Amino acid sequence: MPETIIQSALSGKLDWDLLSKWLNNESIEAAPEDCILFYSNRNEFVGFFLSYLRNQTENVLQTNSNALPIPQHQGTPEKSLVQRKHHRSASEPTCDSDISNDSLAVKSDRKTQESPNRERRKPGRRVKTKLFPEDKKEHNISLSSDESRISTGVERLVLSSTPLKTTFKPDYSNLPSSSPVTPHSRSFKKCERCDAPRISRHSRSQEKSVSLADYLVNVQSKSSKKRRSKNTSNDDSEAKMDLDLSNLEIFPEISTRKSSSLKSDRRRINPTNIDRSKKSYSLNSFTPEAFQQPSPLALEENLAFKPKLQPKELSKGIEVERNILKQEKQKLMEKFNVLNTTLSPKVTTPQIKVSQKDLSERNLSCVEADQSKIAFIEKIDILIDIYNVLLKNNLILSINTEIYFLITILLSKQLDEDYRISKSQLQMNLYESILKPIHNSTYFAVKSLWNQRSVLDVILDKNSLKILGENKKVRSFYPDLAKFLLNSYGLKREAESNSDRSKTSESRGSNGMVCFNHETDNAENFPSILSFQNFKKQRDMFFEILRWYSSGDGGGGGGGGGGGGVGGVGGVGAALRTRTRTLLALGAGAPNHAHLAALLTRMLLDAPAPESKLSKLQRRLTCPSATESHRLPHFSDKEMFYKEFIMHAENESFRVHLKDALASEILALDATGISNESSNGSDLTREYLLLSKKLCLLSKFLGYLTSLPYVQISVDILLKRGPLPGNKEEIFAAPKEKVLENDIALRNYSQPTIDLNGILRAAIDNGRMTITVPWLVHYLSMLDYTTLRLNYYQNLLNLLFGIYEKTLKCNTFMKKNTIIYMKSILGWLFDLPHFPQEFFNHKRDVTFSVARKGFDSCDLVDESTLFELCPFLRDVNVLLSTSRVNHEKESFRHITPVSLTLNTEDRIRNKEKELQARLEEELLRSQPSSSRRVLELVWERVCSAAVRDLAAALAGARGEARAAAAGLVAQHADRDTLIPLLRAMYAEHLDKLRSEALESCKTIARSRISAALTALLPNSPTQLHAVATRTCYNRLSKWINDHWTTTAVLCRNIEQEAWSLRVSPDSPPAQVAPPPPNLPNLRDLCSPAAALIALKEHICLLLEDAEAPPPAGVLRACAASCAPHNVFTRPPTQRAILQLSIDFCIVYVSRKTMKILEVLPDLHELWNTCCPDRPHHDEGPESPERRPDLSPTDDYDDRAPTPQSDDDGKTGEVNGPVVERPPPAASPPEPGPPEAGALAPFARVLCARNVHVLGRRAGAWAALAHVLLFLLTERYLAPGALAETCLALYSQAWPQDVLTNLSTCMKTVSSGWSSSSGGKFTLFLDFLADYCNDMDVEIIE
Amino acid sequence: MSENKPMSLKLYKAIVKDFNKMTSFSRKAENELKKKYKEVPSPTISSIISLLVQRSMKQSYRKSPVISSKYFELYEELMKDQNKEDVILKLADSQGLSPALFVRSLLQNVCSDSAEVKKYLKDTTLIENSDLAYQVFLGIMNDNQYGPYVDIIKQSIGLEYELQLENELRMMNISFSDENLLRLRGYDKTPDFKLDVPIAVDGFIVNWIESKALFGNEENHLGYMKDQLLCYWNRFGPGLVIYWFGYLETLDSTPEVNNMFILRTTFPEKTSITQYKIDL
């Protein structure tokens, strides 16, 4: 039916007006009753029309070696069949033998200049690269749609061309998860040789000893069955290619290294059947392979976008080789990459281009489009009009795909032969062949592009605009388009040079961690201390895993021995699994999982460590440019970690918590308001970009988590079988019909974690679609085939279709860029392989009214934002830039030089500036998120308030200016002189107004913000106030710059004012920062540790009888370090010093005897510092009643035995007897316990050890008596305590000489003491001394 | 404060070599080494020796009653001699132990429980036996690595440098939260100083400062890194570690240094510190 519409439209039978009305969904009542349109379905027509276009231009497209296959699968499943049928017939002229294929070969022209390598070939010489063995004929591989995606040629080559005797471990990541042959017995060890005779396909099923190559072949053979018989023509002509290994140009060092491992110099490429079959891609049949990502390596060779063809097979062989080698090199580089650029491009396997059969034997000449040779131009115009209407009405799902398609046509040529055929066909069947000749199709493309020029203007970057504008065909076919493009190129350039280049303030400096937030992370947020402690460990472990993963041990680079990075993936997976599981098991409780989920979410949001300039440059110089196609949902290298983490964790509880965390964060972000009265355009765009990126990232993960339970293969199995690259297969793969049916029936009532429908509706109502739709798109893109077809999602998709079809068609409230952005991103979703496009054709009765005044109407999207948010848009630009390179043979890498000023001062200033920016970022990051929100709130409010104040200031200024103007007018009657004077006066007033306003803004911002923050965030550092003030100030000054630019603010029309006049100020002062508090310099303080060390050393020297310096200095240092103002001193230290000083005293006495008298003052100073408050002895009045207590039994024994420990400084209970005595009436104020405790060491000055130290030195004992007397006098030692220790000493066995010395000493003390006081103590001492002096040794024994 | 540059590996190796030649762990041997390396600041060399002695002690010191009683037998044997001045030092040397550890082991045989051992070690005047008391006193006095005084000294040094650092921060008007405050707020890991507002030291962002009043070698640095520094990084981002007594130059080439934290031997010069300030 659609066919008939086109036919009749072309033949003129169908009135164009009628058709366009029909297409516009207007009434066609005027049409005759038998009009075909009444019986046709518009959507069906769209699908048919597109496939019609594709088929017509197919052979032209085949010559374009750069283009990616263009997906086109719009239409209902039934229609796909129709398309397919149609397509087959259309392909007949060129590949009649290929009818049974559902994909078509894409041919390449023979332009030798297309690849740098081709120059080497002599034209006409045909060398077949026989990469694959003859005996594999029947396995010839035409990469069939689904398989080319999973296993690609180069990998096969890598595998087969590497001697497997080495420890090479192939990367199976791209292979299907199950081997078609022997899924369970796959063992690499069995693969002794890769070039061993292969088992033929027929014997495959029986043969269980599988060789690797066999495996590979078998993988491919599945889909090639049908084609097998067709590729026979050129087999025998193929000869094995000899590659010249000595040619270092072709084989850089790696190849030579490899060659040495081979026995001969000749390198035999192990045969693998790939390329002999006619590789066919169809532009019409949608196959996932169409999305295969081109290799960055290939791209470097300008190959990325010519995946299907090879002009000559030799060049293909070489290029394949080169690609292999480059891939190896890339691996090595990644492995040893010093900078560890995490963003290094993924090595996707280059696609093997499979050339058409016999192409090389043909005449290579091509036909270039020629404007003068267009035939049936009016007919083509009809098609162009139809196409245009379809695009305008948003009936075509992805406009980008169409533009890509058109540009591809434009860049193509046609083979002579094809041209001839098409020309003859054109005469016979206009409908079937109208676009087949290159001239016609080019005309069609150029004119259609002209119709879409407003879109082109946006989605092409400036270089692409230039390239396209300079394109000869565009110039000749439609000069207006060329003019338009070059003009917008000029505009873009101008805009770029005008815009200040200070765009460096991208989120930078993030260091890949999330700050501890004491509001959400401290112990109170955990149910128990144990759980808190566990999370502490979990946090550390999480970061450890992250570091491990990104260090290359886990991520790429690693890999085992000989194989470079290829092997070990399974091992890494296993290791990651072990680690993640340990992590989750460490705190298996739900609260811990929730916290971990929150951490992960925040990591995703906060820690996108962007690469440094240096590493970026390094990557660009060393790695091939990495313009991967972004046609499929894609996880960046950074995101891969989180994805794998989630996958390997295999913990449902954690995943549920993560879902919750993501969902709540998405909801919060979705509700963020980012427009406000004082913000301006570029701010808005930037904020929008940041917000949108965050939302898209989170929703991508939420989508991943949602589909995960339905698609994940158990990690166990995955690890056994070897991992797959991502789980693309799973989410894109359509399940069996019956399975799908069952699944849908089972899950049809399920609901997503968040109410997406409700959110979308709310967004439509509130005019916030630009925020909500993109993240919904990302969410949906991650869902699996089945989920997308569930009831709930069907409703959601209907809503999206409704937005696409209705809202984005023609609305006046959205900006042009916004509409294109929305269309692009929705188009991207609609074009995904697993997307249920069939829903588009369903009847929709969604009604919604779009808010016209909302966020959507702001100017949100600029060029850079567009490319950031829609990376897939780059594909068109890459297509263009690569096309040019092909002709000019130049590199298309542009590295923008960074200007480095030679002025060191400037450099320092810039560095300083950058540093400050980083500091600010760190400061903000370290704040709890609640504080950050408060901060934002505060500065927005203050800005708004300040803007109001400014308005008031303006009013005042106007009055003032008017008064001044009045004065001038009065003075100058001459109009000619008056006007310039007035202008100057107004300009002056404007300057004054502006500077005053800035000043007042500063003050307002400062005072208000500090007031607000002091109230709201009382503990925040002052710098935070400053940040807020500065942000606020910047916004205000921007506002002033935006709004108060001309004198028009003061006076709209000066001349008018001057005539009408032929007939009234201030700002507050600034604050001064408080000076830093005056602090003592700690360097002047004495170190107790040093004093202790010195004193200890001094004692040792004395003990050794070594030469020791006078001790005064050491003692003074000790005293100084015990001084109360010394902040270094702590009670234990002081006690240690005191104790050590007493030891020192004894040792000094023992060695230096009476010299102690010189030292005693210093010691006294020290001791006095340590024990300033010493109790009085009260000997006299006490003695009578104390007398009976002198017996050691009760009085002295009730003392606490000895200090247990001096750690705690509380030794009150060990007070000497002095303190313990009940205070008599006239007793002095009781000393505090610490002093008493501090005095304890003095009480033990007479002890067994010290007696030993003093030994038999009589002089020392005499000196000791002096010391004891001194201690008694200065009240360090209580007489009672001395008596007690004395008694204890006498109870021990001592040699007679020691006893004598001791007694003499005691007597001296007693006599010395009695002169000052007297009483029981002296009597007791005397008694002891007398009694024990001449005690017999035998008695003691 | 020691010099600002990290210690060269060559010098460190020489010190270790000389240390390995030492036949005693007492303070005398240490003093000799200090004399030999006069150019190295004394605290640095003490700290290095301390680390080395600790490493050796980990290998040779065993807490075991059997060993203690054997030590005591040896001790008693020697005490029978007339010249019993430095019995303990000789014994400790012969057993390859540091004197204080040796006396501790000895006391374990004499005392009933470890609390009593602790008490006697703390105050040797409490030991009844005058010979033993004197010998224990000698042992403790001659040991620069173990014993109650050394413990106090080490604590005190740590505190002094922390206070020093705190003072420097205050002088520069850098606001911070110290360990106690952080603990009070429920932080799970607490560096010595968490800066409220980050600073930059030679262009490197510093969010926290950890003061280490010792020499950093690979062994202890690795330990600190695992238990403290990386944990701080995980919570607060990059920071600064000050090894007041220097560190081995090889530490500078570990991947974490200059990446997650920087190492210094003193508080950075004023000129190398950039504070966040906003000019309006």
XYZ file of C-alpha atoms in Angstrom, chain A residues 296-807:
512
model
C 39.898 3.711 18.117
C 42.851 2.121 16.483
C 41.043 1.736 13.326
C 39.841 5.214 13.574
C 43.340 6.390 13.666
C 43.761 4.759 10.382
C 40.571 6.374 9.251
C 39.041 3.026 9.231
C 36.610 3.299 11.975
C 33.751 4.101 9.849
C 34.329 1.871 6.984
C 33.718 -1.368 8.622
C 32.725 -3.358 5.696
C 35.026 -2.912 2.866
C 38.429 -3.346 1.754
C 39.486 -2.034 -1.563
C 42.217 -4.542 -1.886
C 42.735 -7.507 0.158
C 46.387 -6.959 0.561
C 45.793 -3.698 2.219
C 43.289 -5.362 4.369
C 45.794 -7.948 5.385
C 48.272 -5.322 6.264
C 45.809 -3.256 8.072
C 44.539 -6.157 9.989
C 48.070 -6.935 10.902
C 48.686 -3.408 11.822
C 45.647 -3.344 13.914
C 46.671 -6.436 15.723
C 50.047 -5.041 16.339
C 48.673 -1.771 17.416
C 46.347 -3.492 19.702
C 49.205 -5.336 21.237
C 51.091 -2.124 21.509
C 48.125 -0.507 23.060
C 47.902 -3.244 25.617
C 51.505 -2.916 26.434
C 51.167 0.778 26.700
C 48.233 0.446 28.955
C 50.063 -2.013 31.026
C 53.056 0.143 31.478
C 51.323 3.380 31.272
C 53.105 5.555 33.753
C 50.361 8.008 34.140
C 47.829 5.295 34.353
C 45.347 7.211 32.403
C 42.169 5.672 33.410
C 40.375 7.224 30.576
C 42.453 5.610 27.964
C 40.277 4.470 25.181
C 38.939 1.048 25.219
C 40.433 -1.229 22.743
C 37.540 -2.371 20.837
C 38.281 -4.850 18.251
C 38.475 -3.421 14.841
C 36.075 -4.868 12.461
C 37.364 -6.947 9.755
C 36.223 -5.568 6.574
C 34.902 -8.108 4.344
C 35.104 -7.135 0.811
C 32.763 -7.966 -1.893
C 33.712 -10.712 -4.128
C 35.374 -9.875 -7.351
C 35.476 -6.256 -6.540
C 39.134 -6.042 -7.081
C 38.849 -7.362 -10.536
C 36.609 -4.630 -11.591
C 37.379 -1.394 -13.067
C 38.034 0.893 -10.180
C 36.822 4.075 -11.626
C 34.060 5.856 -9.832
C 31.473 8.324 -10.730
C 31.373 11.515 -8.786
C 28.094 13.209 -8.363
C 27.541 15.807 -10.962
C 24.931 18.409 -10.598
C 24.310 18.663 -14.303
C 23.377 15.041 -14.602
C 20.457 14.950 -12.288
C 17.482 13.326 -13.880
C 13.858 13.635 -12.936
C 14.514 16.473 -10.656
C 10.859 17.252 -10.005
C 10.201 13.699 -9.022
C 13.045 13.785 -6.600
C 11.658 16.962 -5.201
C 8.471 15.151 -4.378
C 10.417 12.609 -2.413
C 12.327 15.370 -0.720
C 9.106 17.040 0.238
C 7.647 13.863 1.645
C 10.813 13.288 3.588
C 10.771 16.799 4.862
C 7.192 16.588 6.037
C 7.916 13.364 7.818
C 10.862 14.880 9.587
C 9.040 18.029 10.451
C 6.178 16.159 11.944
C 8.462 14.043 14.049
C 7.153 10.948 12.401
C 10.655 9.661 12.020
C 12.042 8.525 15.300
C 15.583 9.685 15.069
C 16.508 12.764 13.178
C 20.180 12.241 13.815
C 20.143 8.934 12.077
C 18.570 10.592 9.073
C 21.150 13.319 8.977
C 23.838 10.748 9.268
C 22.263 8.912 6.411
C 22.101 12.005 4.249
C 25.646 13.002 4.925
C 26.808 9.529 4.140
C 25.148 9.720 0.755
C 26.739 13.042 0.214
C 30.179 11.697 0.906
C 29.782 8.711 -1.329
C 30.613 7.922 -4.866
C 29.385 5.329 -7.183
C 31.126 2.684 -9.177
C 30.971 3.098 -12.876
C 29.352 -0.174 -13.362
C 26.746 0.443 -10.741
C 26.091 3.755 -12.261
C 25.527 2.276 -15.631
C 23.173 -0.297 -14.274
C 21.284 2.245 -12.265
C 20.978 4.489 -15.239
C 19.472 1.807 -17.325
C 17.175 0.845 -14.500
C 16.102 4.381 -14.181
C 14.724 4.264 -17.673
C 12.879 1.085 -17.030
C 11.465 1.613 -13.610
C 11.403 5.069 -12.279
C 9.854 4.205 -8.987
C 12.365 1.545 -8.170
C 15.434 3.420 -9.233
C 14.893 7.092 -9.003
C 17.583 7.639 -6.413
C 19.960 5.020 -7.609
C 22.174 7.151 -9.785
C 24.640 8.995 -7.681
C 23.618 12.351 -9.055
C 20.049 11.887 -8.025
C 20.789 10.595 -4.612
C 23.271 13.335 -3.959
C 20.741 15.890 -5.013
C 18.247 14.282 -2.701
C 20.707 14.352 0.163
C 21.840 17.899 -0.307
C 18.409 19.322 -0.660
C 17.117 17.343 2.309
C 20.027 18.644 4.315
C 19.059 22.108 3.292
C 15.622 21.456 4.703
C 17.231 20.404 7.932
C 19.724 23.215 8.006
C 18.486 24.560 11.305
C 19.295 21.249 12.921
C 22.613 20.957 11.157
C 23.534 24.325 12.472
C 23.220 22.975 15.991
C 24.449 19.436 15.866
C 27.521 20.040 13.760
C 30.544 21.493 15.402
C 32.347 24.306 13.746
C 34.881 22.178 11.961
C 32.220 19.939 10.562
C 30.256 22.929 9.401
C 33.296 24.112 7.565
C 34.018 20.755 6.020
C 30.476 20.329 4.887
C 30.254 23.887 3.663
C 33.400 23.453 1.641
C 32.231 20.201 0.187
C 32.278 20.513 -3.597
C 29.035 18.693 -4.030
C 27.215 20.850 -1.571
C 28.559 23.871 -3.383
C 27.534 22.713 -6.762
C 24.229 21.103 -5.880
C 22.941 23.688 -3.501
C 25.134 26.738 -3.083
C 22.743 28.197 -0.549
C 23.388 25.354 1.815
C 27.121 25.844 1.485
C 26.693 29.515 2.175
C 24.497 28.843 5.106
C 26.926 26.339 6.583
C 29.956 28.540 6.134
C 28.063 31.423 7.555
C 27.158 29.513 10.686
C 30.736 28.307 10.832
C 31.786 31.903 10.923
C 29.247 32.735 13.569
C 30.386 29.866 15.737
C 33.970 30.874 15.400
C 33.164 34.376 16.288
C 31.122 33.312 19.259
C 33.980 31.149 20.392
C 36.545 33.874 20.200
C 34.217 36.258 21.941
C 33.375 34.005 24.784
C 35.909 34.327 27.489
C 38.105 31.340 27.620
C 37.918 31.177 31.333
C 35.867 28.084 31.180
C 38.390 26.203 33.180
C 36.232 26.030 36.191
C 34.895 22.625 35.345
C 34.589 20.359 38.241
C 38.178 19.496 38.732
C 40.468 18.469 41.454
C 38.137 15.945 42.827
C 40.310 13.278 44.266
C 38.073 10.318 44.045
C 36.859 10.062 47.570
C 33.874 11.121 49.538
C 34.346 13.106 52.672
C 33.263 11.764 55.991
C 30.106 13.563 56.866
C 29.598 13.605 60.563
C 25.918 14.259 60.183
C 25.232 11.078 58.342
C 28.258 8.950 59.079
C 28.914 9.189 62.754
C 28.120 6.615 65.365
C 24.655 7.954 65.992
C 23.618 6.898 62.541
C 24.270 3.282 63.302
C 22.176 0.965 65.410
C 25.141 -0.266 67.361
C 28.760 0.483 67.964
C 29.636 -2.817 66.376
C 27.860 -1.895 63.210
C 29.600 1.478 63.261
C 32.984 -0.122 63.720
C 32.236 -2.546 60.938
C 31.327 0.227 58.610
C 34.554 1.930 59.450
C 36.344 -1.111 58.155
C 34.010 -1.423 55.219
C 34.668 2.111 54.120
C 38.384 1.523 54.161
C 38.004 -1.751 52.412
C 35.814 -0.214 49.753
C 38.438 2.347 48.918
C 41.069 -0.311 48.961
C 39.141 -2.303 46.401
C 38.649 0.795 44.326
C 42.361 1.513 44.407
C 43.192 -2.044 43.631
C 40.803 -2.033 40.731
C 41.982 1.170 39.210
C 45.633 0.500 39.789
C 45.465 -1.945 36.946
C 45.633 -5.055 39.041
C 41.951 -5.221 38.826
C 40.959 -3.114 35.919
C 42.540 -3.307 32.543
C 46.276 -3.450 32.320
C 46.882 -6.349 34.648
C 46.729 -9.640 32.950
C 49.038 -12.515 33.186
C 52.454 -13.202 31.799
C 52.945 -13.731 28.126
C 49.584 -12.732 26.941
C 49.751 -9.128 27.853
C 46.502 -7.860 29.186
C 44.395 -10.353 27.462
C 44.276 -13.056 30.011
C 43.389 -12.936 33.581
C 40.042 -11.317 33.143
C 38.391 -14.225 34.771
C 40.939 -14.049 37.526
C 40.239 -10.402 38.058
C 36.567 -11.085 38.158
C 37.079 -13.768 40.720
C 39.304 -11.528 42.771
C 36.834 -8.703 42.606
C 34.100 -11.031 43.628
C 36.038 -12.300 46.597
C 36.767 -8.772 47.662
C 33.278 -7.426 47.247
C 31.826 -10.359 49.059
C 34.235 -9.994 51.927
C 33.347 -6.359 52.062
C 29.648 -6.986 52.219
C 30.009 -9.853 54.638
C 32.005 -7.721 57.020
C 28.928 -5.869 58.062
C 26.157 -8.009 56.768
C 23.413 -6.099 58.498
C 20.973 -4.027 56.563
C 22.145 -0.740 58.103
C 25.647 -1.359 56.879
C 24.443 -2.145 53.423
C 22.428 1.007 53.430
C 25.440 3.051 54.399
C 27.537 1.339 51.810
C 24.914 2.038 49.201
C 24.880 5.664 50.229
C 28.649 5.760 49.975
C 28.542 4.273 46.515
C 25.928 6.751 45.419
C 27.930 9.637 46.696
C 31.042 8.284 45.081
C 29.212 8.187 41.797
C 28.107 11.738 42.254
C 31.061 13.377 43.856
C 34.085 11.613 42.669
C 34.366 11.842 38.971
C 38.102 12.430 39.013
C 38.686 14.026 35.658
C 42.050 13.600 34.127
C 44.691 16.186 34.385
C 45.819 18.194 31.412
C 49.075 16.337 31.352
C 47.567 12.906 31.333
C 45.070 14.034 28.743
C 47.823 15.198 26.497
C 49.771 12.087 27.121
C 46.805 9.959 26.265
C 46.121 11.862 23.112
C 49.682 11.546 21.994
C 50.170 7.936 22.800
C 46.786 6.425 22.316
C 44.676 6.451 19.248
C 41.932 8.970 19.389
C 39.085 7.468 21.159
C 35.996 8.515 19.453
C 33.987 5.525 20.205
C 30.549 5.447 18.933
C 28.073 6.128 21.660
C 25.165 4.617 19.972
C 24.679 2.177 22.776
C 24.376 2.896 26.443
C 27.857 3.000 27.660
C 29.705 2.837 30.923
C 32.840 4.865 31.093
C 35.949 3.308 32.572
C 35.222 4.974 35.866
C 31.698 3.731 35.922
C 32.742 0.237 34.999
C 34.091 -0.271 38.461
C 30.769 0.431 40.088
C 28.992 -1.683 37.599
C 31.275 -4.608 38.199
C 31.137 -4.038 41.894
C 27.376 -4.304 41.819
C 27.512 -7.316 39.608
C 30.080 -9.202 41.586
C 28.602 -8.354 44.914
C 25.607 -10.497 44.019
C 23.918 -9.332 47.127
C 20.260 -8.612 46.808
C 20.002 -6.708 50.059
C 22.780 -4.395 49.041
C 21.291 -3.895 45.627
C 17.936 -3.004 47.054
C 19.556 -0.456 49.320
C 21.510 0.891 46.424
C 18.341 1.221 44.426
C 16.782 3.148 47.253
C 19.783 5.386 47.611
C 19.920 6.096 43.896
C 16.219 6.650 43.657
C 16.093 9.089 46.538
C 19.064 10.967 45.184
C 17.485 11.116 41.744
C 14.267 12.447 43.197
C 16.114 15.057 45.180
C 18.137 16.160 42.188
C 15.149 16.100 39.910
C 13.424 18.544 42.189
C 16.400 20.891 42.360
C 15.614 24.349 41.299
C 18.355 25.947 39.312
C 16.896 29.045 37.857
C 16.540 32.184 39.832
C 16.155 35.803 39.193
C 19.768 36.731 39.641
C 21.302 33.907 37.673
C 22.184 34.456 34.075
C 22.561 32.421 30.954
C 25.932 30.787 31.152
C 25.475 29.962 34.805
C 22.211 28.346 34.062
C 23.635 26.303 31.257
C 26.479 25.127 33.388
C 24.304 24.248 36.308
C 21.918 22.478 34.048
C 24.732 20.490 32.518
C 26.042 19.435 35.888
C 22.640 18.499 37.175
C 21.680 16.648 34.071
C 24.899 14.693 33.994
C 24.444 13.610 37.570
C 20.880 12.591 36.990
C 21.717 10.658 33.872
C 24.516 8.827 35.600
C 22.432 7.851 38.574
C 19.484 6.818 36.509
C 21.697 4.742 34.290
C 22.759 2.795 37.325
C 19.229 2.593 38.600
C 18.192 1.182 35.261
C 21.049 -1.250 35.363
C 20.012 -2.403 38.809
C 16.426 -2.729 37.721
C 17.188 -4.958 34.793
C 19.961 -6.851 36.526
C 17.857 -9.539 38.188
C 16.317 -10.418 34.878
C 19.405 -10.595 32.784
C 22.317 -11.432 34.982
C 24.020 -14.688 34.525
C 25.269 -15.942 37.813
C 28.724 -14.684 38.470
C 29.757 -18.203 39.249
C 28.988 -19.292 35.771
C 30.397 -16.122 34.368
C 33.686 -16.719 36.055
C 33.837 -20.260 34.902
C 33.046 -19.482 31.360
C 34.858 -16.252 31.072
C 33.157 -12.932 31.273
C 31.343 -11.130 28.579
C 31.999 -7.552 27.795
C 29.326 -5.836 29.782
C 25.984 -7.428 29.565
C 25.007 -5.847 26.367
C 24.022 -9.144 24.961
C 21.650 -9.761 27.733
C 19.797 -6.529 27.717
C 19.595 -6.227 23.980
C 18.849 -9.781 23.151
C 15.288 -10.540 22.385
C 14.189 -13.621 24.205
C 12.301 -16.325 22.446
C 8.802 -15.339 21.618
C 7.229 -17.761 24.020
C 9.619 -16.785 26.770
C 8.911 -13.146 26.176
C 5.221 -13.763 26.299
C 5.486 -15.643 29.574
C 7.761 -13.062 31.092
C 5.515 -10.231 30.170
C 2.513 -12.049 31.527
C 4.354 -12.667 34.753
C 5.744 -9.213 35.223
C 3.151 -7.081 33.659
C 1.998 -5.679 36.949
C 5.384 -4.875 38.338
C 6.284 -1.311 39.077
C 9.618 0.442 39.053
C 11.284 1.724 42.200
C 10.118 5.228 41.577
C 6.962 6.430 40.001
C 8.424 7.370 36.672
C 5.086 8.052 35.062
C 4.109 10.386 37.849
C 7.435 12.154 37.729
C 7.228 12.612 34.006
C 3.705 13.933 34.257
C 4.717 16.331 36.971
C 7.643 17.455 34.864
C 5.338 18.118 31.944
C 2.983 20.047 34.171
C 5.737 22.091 35.721
C 7.646 22.704 32.567
C 10.678 20.740 33.691
C 10.818 18.169 30.934
C 14.343 19.132 30.033
C 15.441 17.931 33.426
C 13.365 14.814 33.700
C 13.246 13.406 30.191
C 17.005 12.940 29.685
C 17.468 10.913 32.801
C 14.399 8.883 32.058
C 15.929 8.147 28.685
C 19.102 6.921 30.317
C 17.145 4.851 32.759
C 15.140 3.259 29.998
C 18.187 2.641 27.861
C 19.542 0.323 30.515
C 16.445 -1.784 30.827
C 16.275 -5.155 29.211
C 14.249 -6.216 26.272
C 11.398 -7.655 28.275
C 11.114 -4.929 30.861
C 10.701 -2.295 28.199
C 7.656 -4.120 26.964
C 5.844 -4.275 30.247
C 2.618 -2.503 30.767
C 4.007 0.185 33.006
C 6.783 1.065 30.650
C 4.491 0.935 27.712
C 2.542 3.762 29.296
C 5.708 5.640 30.024
C 6.935 5.217 26.471
C 3.627 6.378 25.169
C 4.049 9.517 27.128
C 7.526 9.976 25.727
C 6.291 9.335 22.219
C 3.610 11.876 22.869
C 6.178 14.428 23.916
C 8.278 13.649 20.900
C 5.445 13.749 18.473
C 3.475 16.643 19.822
C 5.427 18.864 22.125
